[in-house]
Amino acid sequence: MLHHPIKAVPARTTERLCEVAWFSDLCGEDTEFISIRDPARSTFSHCRDIALTAERLGFNNLLLPTSYMIGQEVVPFAAGVAPDLHQISLLTAIRCGEMHPPMLARALASLDHMLQGRLTINIINSDLPGYREDADYRYQRCAETIQILKQAWTSDRIEHDGPVYGKISLATDPVKPYQQNGGPLLYFGGTSDGARDVCARYCDVFLMWPETEEMLYENMQDVSERAAKYGRQVDFGLRIHVIVRETEAEALAWSRHIMSKFDPVRGAAMKNASQSSWSLGVRRQNELREEADANGFVEPLLWTDIGKARSGAGGALVGSADQIIEKINRYMDMGIRAFIFSGYPLIEEANWFARLVLPHLPTVSLSALQGRLPNK
């Protein structure tokens, strides 16, 4: 826990409110047992069921990941489920470099209209599938992509001249999104200086992976100071797994259950299949796990064994409803305003969370809070 009183990091949103999102794993990692894939859970039908469940249960947003793995590709999946969704937003992950930015802006604008303004974007800065790319080049490509998206959504023309995409001069009439006050919110996560600088300059929400409270607080201070140098403020989010039950003993029992068939060789292969498996952020997750106790806990409630078989967010909150609510309140007091939760399996754990925790949180859509769409 923090060894000093919590002082909220300056952010765009100061109220004690939070956007609570769930996760639809499009890439085959929705399972009951860590390191064992269940192909039936990566079909369009099953992933659609997760989205419908999250909306029915009252989550504000739903993260849709992107990865070159068996499963569903994010933009066509989002377009396919959009007609079935009426309240929840979709946090759609977009890897920079996969599509010519003006056409990406148009595709996302179309998706925003399908969702009637309930689109948010998770900007991904990883290597393109099959490549190992220079980091500085990736940061430049990411920055130029965001610059072009913002021009497309907010200006009369795209007038761009950069080292990656060269000169682009286009009218933006075919590219306007449903959200007119700046377009969809941009969420961004990264550990390196280059990644944090991109977020501080251009994005709306800095997403973090599970770390100790001290480490999260330091991350938030760093990004907040970087944003201030550009005359900006950002909000902060946490992408983390969760196991919640009526009692702590029941939650711990389920954590043992999902690890009961763990195979380290198979787990490592699953983890290494991801495009982000060699990133600095994943290395930090690995280092955190090395500091955990014999049961995988690195601080009270924060369990790290999930990271043995998955890239990306490698930790989970494990505890009773009261414990999890208290922990989320502490995060909110630090200044975290967006949470993206998930559990194994996704539909079953969404029901546990929605019953035991969600009714006790002051939830809001960040897009509505920042004037991008009506707050319903």
XYZ file of C-alpha atoms in Angstrom:
376
model
C 0.000 0.000 0.000
C 1.027 3.634 -0.314
C 3.212 4.768 2.570
C 1.967 8.350 2.373
C -1.502 9.922 2.218
C -3.051 9.707 -1.224
C -3.080 12.964 -3.154
C -4.866 12.732 -6.463
C -2.689 13.360 -9.506
C -4.048 16.299 -11.553
C -6.245 14.963 -14.340
C -8.845 16.220 -16.780
C -11.580 14.709 -14.623
C -11.498 15.610 -10.930
C -14.760 14.128 -9.657
C -14.711 10.831 -7.799
C -16.303 8.973 -10.699
C -15.125 6.072 -12.791
C -15.790 4.458 -16.132
C -16.044 0.698 -15.640
C -15.320 -1.431 -18.696
C -15.279 -5.167 -19.273
C -13.233 -7.086 -21.849
C -14.160 -9.274 -24.815
C -11.136 -11.393 -25.667
C -11.337 -11.724 -29.440
C -8.038 -13.593 -29.596
C -8.715 -16.970 -28.019
C -7.687 -16.346 -24.408
C -11.138 -16.575 -22.814
C -10.808 -19.790 -20.827
C -11.542 -21.431 -17.488
C -7.984 -22.671 -16.992
C -4.876 -20.532 -17.492
C -2.675 -21.850 -20.356
C -5.482 -23.928 -21.920
C -7.216 -22.440 -24.942
C -10.874 -23.093 -25.677
C -11.452 -22.558 -29.431
C -15.221 -22.325 -28.895
C -14.651 -19.109 -26.951
C -12.998 -17.217 -29.826
C -15.898 -17.485 -32.287
C -17.855 -14.452 -33.413
C -20.949 -15.811 -31.663
C -19.257 -16.232 -28.288
C -17.477 -12.866 -28.415
C -20.800 -11.263 -29.347
C -22.369 -12.933 -26.300
C -19.703 -11.317 -24.109
C -20.574 -7.899 -25.553
C -24.305 -8.428 -25.024
C -23.678 -9.642 -21.471
C -21.529 -6.620 -20.635
C -24.230 -4.267 -21.925
C -27.003 -6.086 -20.050
C -25.002 -5.979 -16.807
C -24.453 -2.221 -17.044
C -20.770 -1.813 -17.900
C -19.900 1.562 -19.442
C -17.406 0.343 -22.021
C -15.979 -2.833 -23.566
C -12.363 -3.273 -24.631
C -11.897 -5.086 -27.942
C -8.226 -6.091 -28.385
C -6.257 -6.534 -31.581
C -3.733 -9.301 -32.165
C -2.525 -11.510 -34.985
C -3.928 -14.659 -33.342
C -6.796 -17.079 -33.872
C -10.059 -15.261 -33.282
C -11.832 -12.116 -34.445
C -10.343 -8.973 -35.982
C -11.369 -5.903 -34.059
C -12.897 -3.409 -36.549
C -15.119 -5.849 -38.460
C -16.136 -7.433 -35.170
C -17.092 -4.039 -33.719
C -19.104 -3.240 -36.853
C -20.789 -6.631 -36.666
C -22.008 -6.219 -33.083
C -22.787 -2.483 -33.276
C -26.445 -2.966 -34.346
C -27.067 -5.157 -31.282
C -25.706 -2.642 -28.754
C -27.631 0.383 -27.507
C -25.912 1.659 -24.327
C -22.366 0.360 -23.965
C -19.378 1.973 -25.684
C -16.719 -0.006 -27.538
C -13.064 0.654 -26.730
C -11.666 -0.488 -30.061
C -7.944 -1.249 -30.230
C -6.201 0.119 -33.340
C -2.584 -0.765 -34.156
C -0.903 2.166 -35.894
C 0.489 1.381 -39.325
C -2.015 -1.258 -40.377
C -4.164 1.142 -42.420
C -3.503 4.358 -44.328
C -4.443 7.013 -41.718
C -7.022 8.961 -43.778
C -8.826 5.707 -44.541
C -8.485 4.626 -40.911
C -10.106 7.925 -39.901
C -12.957 7.214 -42.301
C -13.405 3.621 -41.103
C -13.535 4.759 -37.481
C -15.933 7.587 -38.329
C -18.260 5.053 -39.950
C -18.022 2.838 -36.869
C -18.755 5.839 -34.651
C -21.961 6.447 -36.610
C -22.948 2.770 -36.287
C -22.549 3.124 -32.512
C -24.223 6.559 -32.387
C -21.166 8.121 -30.777
C -20.304 5.284 -28.393
C -16.865 4.657 -29.880
C -13.597 5.061 -27.994
C -10.178 4.191 -29.403
C -7.287 2.331 -27.785
C -4.190 3.384 -29.725
C -1.676 0.505 -30.013
C 1.954 1.281 -30.811
C 3.372 -2.250 -31.141
C 5.281 -3.773 -34.049
C 3.256 -4.836 -37.059
C 2.730 -8.620 -37.194
C 5.783 -10.340 -38.633
C 8.143 -7.384 -38.024
C 10.526 -6.166 -35.343
C 10.566 -2.414 -35.882
C 12.716 0.445 -34.642
C 11.085 2.002 -31.574
C 11.654 5.620 -32.644
C 10.083 4.852 -36.004
C 7.030 3.345 -34.286
C 6.611 6.408 -32.059
C 6.841 8.713 -35.079
C 4.326 6.602 -37.022
C 2.003 6.605 -34.013
C 2.259 10.384 -33.581
C 1.585 11.022 -37.267
C -1.373 8.637 -37.261
C -2.962 10.488 -34.350
C -2.245 13.874 -35.928
C -4.015 12.798 -39.113
C -6.962 11.295 -37.217
C -7.445 14.505 -35.245
C -7.284 16.670 -38.361
C -9.719 14.393 -40.152
C -12.224 14.559 -37.313
C -11.932 18.240 -36.350
C -10.711 20.261 -39.371
C -11.882 21.048 -42.880
C -8.795 19.449 -44.401
C -5.983 17.047 -43.668
C -2.746 18.904 -44.326
C 0.088 16.665 -43.223
C 3.798 16.486 -43.971
C 5.832 13.986 -41.953
C 8.729 11.547 -42.362
C 6.509 8.446 -42.201
C 3.426 9.336 -44.261
C 4.842 12.214 -46.313
C 2.563 14.904 -47.723
C -1.173 14.371 -47.494
C -3.702 16.998 -48.610
C -7.347 15.937 -48.440
C -10.753 17.392 -47.700
C -12.304 15.845 -44.598
C -15.953 15.843 -45.718
C -15.999 11.998 -46.089
C -14.386 11.449 -42.668
C -16.554 13.169 -40.054
C -17.483 11.039 -37.013
C -20.762 11.052 -35.112
C -18.987 12.715 -32.158
C -18.383 16.299 -33.222
C -16.583 17.654 -30.149
C -13.144 16.290 -30.993
C -14.131 12.816 -32.138
C -13.706 9.603 -30.132
C -11.593 9.667 -26.978
C -8.100 8.228 -27.408
C -6.807 5.773 -24.782
C -3.103 4.924 -24.827
C -0.746 2.775 -22.764
C 3.020 2.538 -22.748
C 6.025 2.308 -20.476
C 8.860 3.844 -22.487
C 9.625 7.565 -22.622
C 8.604 7.710 -26.280
C 5.247 6.104 -25.642
C 4.465 8.306 -22.649
C 5.379 11.406 -24.623
C 2.924 10.432 -27.386
C 0.167 10.000 -24.811
C 0.983 13.257 -23.028
C 0.897 15.203 -26.309
C -2.121 13.709 -28.039
C -4.279 11.285 -26.047
C -7.065 11.549 -23.499
C -6.562 8.574 -21.152
C -3.270 6.962 -20.096
C -3.838 3.246 -19.532
C -1.677 1.312 -17.062
C -1.200 -2.387 -16.381
C -1.239 -3.844 -12.837
C 1.573 -2.673 -10.572
C 1.864 -1.775 -6.908
C 0.111 1.384 -5.762
C 3.469 3.125 -5.373
C 4.436 2.262 -8.950
C 1.072 3.309 -10.386
C 1.257 6.604 -8.520
C 4.748 7.295 -9.895
C 3.546 6.521 -13.424
C 0.651 8.935 -13.056
C 2.855 11.708 -11.723
C 5.278 11.242 -14.630
C 2.618 11.358 -17.356
C 0.797 14.238 -15.675
C 4.018 16.292 -15.631
C 4.702 15.453 -19.276
C 1.181 16.511 -20.290
C 1.492 19.772 -18.359
C 4.532 20.693 -20.479
C 2.216 20.586 -23.507
C -0.488 22.565 -21.712
C -2.678 19.463 -21.402
C -4.220 17.158 -18.825
C -5.035 13.485 -19.237
C -7.167 11.029 -17.336
C -5.810 7.722 -16.084
C -7.007 4.163 -16.491
C -6.116 0.697 -15.214
C -6.400 -2.520 -17.208
C -6.541 -5.384 -14.691
C -8.156 -8.781 -14.092
C -10.398 -9.449 -11.099
C -11.688 -12.363 -9.038
C -14.405 -11.315 -6.595
C -16.626 -13.448 -4.377
C -18.634 -12.969 -1.178
C -15.568 -13.967 0.860
C -11.830 -13.713 0.355
C -11.505 -17.479 0.838
C -13.871 -18.140 -2.061
C -11.960 -15.733 -4.308
C -8.642 -17.366 -3.442
C -10.151 -20.776 -4.134
C -11.120 -19.672 -7.653
C -7.617 -18.315 -8.282
C -6.267 -21.770 -7.435
C -8.913 -23.366 -9.666
C -7.977 -21.428 -12.805
C -4.293 -22.286 -12.236
C -4.968 -25.951 -11.452
C -4.140 -27.135 -14.996
C -1.347 -24.658 -15.672
C 1.420 -25.917 -17.940
C 4.502 -23.629 -17.974
C 5.653 -24.672 -21.455
C 2.222 -24.177 -22.996
C 1.772 -20.962 -21.015
C 5.036 -19.511 -22.294
C 4.080 -20.391 -25.882
C 0.732 -18.630 -25.506
C 2.402 -15.590 -24.020
C 5.086 -15.387 -26.707
C 2.489 -15.512 -29.488
C 1.496 -11.929 -28.731
C 2.966 -8.976 -30.603
C 3.686 -7.265 -27.257
C 5.413 -10.182 -25.512
C 8.883 -8.576 -25.788
C 7.801 -5.022 -24.906
C 9.124 -3.000 -21.986
C 5.676 -3.076 -20.384
C 5.570 -6.876 -20.422
C 9.093 -7.026 -18.995
C 7.916 -4.839 -16.125
C 5.009 -7.211 -15.532
C 7.474 -10.110 -15.450
C 9.711 -8.285 -12.981
C 6.734 -7.538 -10.761
C 5.827 -11.224 -10.664
C 9.376 -12.061 -9.569
C 8.853 -9.864 -6.495
C 5.640 -11.672 -5.464
C 5.347 -13.982 -2.484
C 4.973 -17.759 -2.696
C 1.250 -17.379 -3.482
C 1.812 -14.854 -6.272
C 0.805 -11.698 -4.360
C 2.961 -8.601 -4.696
C 0.807 -6.484 -2.370
C -2.525 -7.166 -0.606
C -5.140 -8.302 -3.171
C -2.786 -7.965 -6.189
C -2.093 -11.454 -7.584
C 0.395 -11.861 -10.424
C 0.253 -15.527 -11.537
C -1.998 -14.722 -14.510
C 1.046 -13.201 -16.201
C 2.627 -16.644 -16.477
C 0.486 -17.407 -19.520
C -0.547 -14.114 -21.064
C 1.143 -11.053 -22.448
C -0.156 -7.649 -21.452
C -1.948 -7.133 -18.152
C -0.517 -9.822 -15.893
C -2.196 -9.198 -12.543
C -5.576 -9.585 -10.883
C -7.357 -8.190 -7.864
C -8.456 -11.149 -5.740
C -10.712 -10.702 -2.733
C -14.142 -10.262 -1.218
C -16.584 -7.687 -2.541
C -15.774 -5.299 0.301
C -12.041 -5.665 -0.300
C -12.314 -5.069 -4.044
C -14.572 -2.037 -3.582
C -12.149 -0.547 -1.056
C -9.228 -1.114 -3.419
C -11.032 0.545 -6.342
C -11.880 3.488 -4.101
C -8.177 3.853 -3.286
C -7.391 3.839 -6.992
C -10.014 6.527 -7.578
C -8.518 8.616 -4.780
C -5.185 8.403 -6.627
C -6.889 9.858 -9.717
C -7.689 6.761 -11.770
C -10.924 7.332 -13.668
C -11.163 4.378 -16.072
C -11.059 0.671 -15.202
C -10.986 -2.223 -17.653
C -11.681 -5.456 -15.806
C -11.815 -9.063 -16.940
C -11.826 -12.550 -15.440
C -11.627 -16.204 -16.377
C -14.068 -17.149 -17.889
C -15.283 -13.757 -19.065
C -19.066 -14.136 -18.994
C -19.183 -15.899 -15.641
C -16.819 -13.431 -13.988
C -18.678 -10.452 -15.471
C -21.774 -11.668 -13.647
C -19.902 -11.970 -10.334
C -18.449 -8.465 -10.681
C -21.729 -6.904 -11.782
C -23.573 -8.413 -8.822
C -21.031 -7.780 -6.062
C -19.108 -4.650 -7.063
C -20.614 -2.635 -9.923
C -23.682 -1.343 -8.005
C -21.334 0.209 -5.422
C -19.264 2.264 -7.862
C -20.057 5.834 -9.045
C -19.949 5.027 -12.754
C -19.961 7.350 -15.736
C -18.895 7.329 -19.383
C -15.743 9.411 -19.775
C -16.922 10.385 -23.253
C -20.111 11.807 -21.735
C -18.191 13.431 -18.893
C -15.958 15.223 -21.374
C -18.830 16.348 -23.587
C -18.378 13.881 -26.458
C -21.883 12.378 -26.169
C -24.969 12.770 -23.958
C -24.617 11.371 -20.438
C -27.494 8.904 -20.103
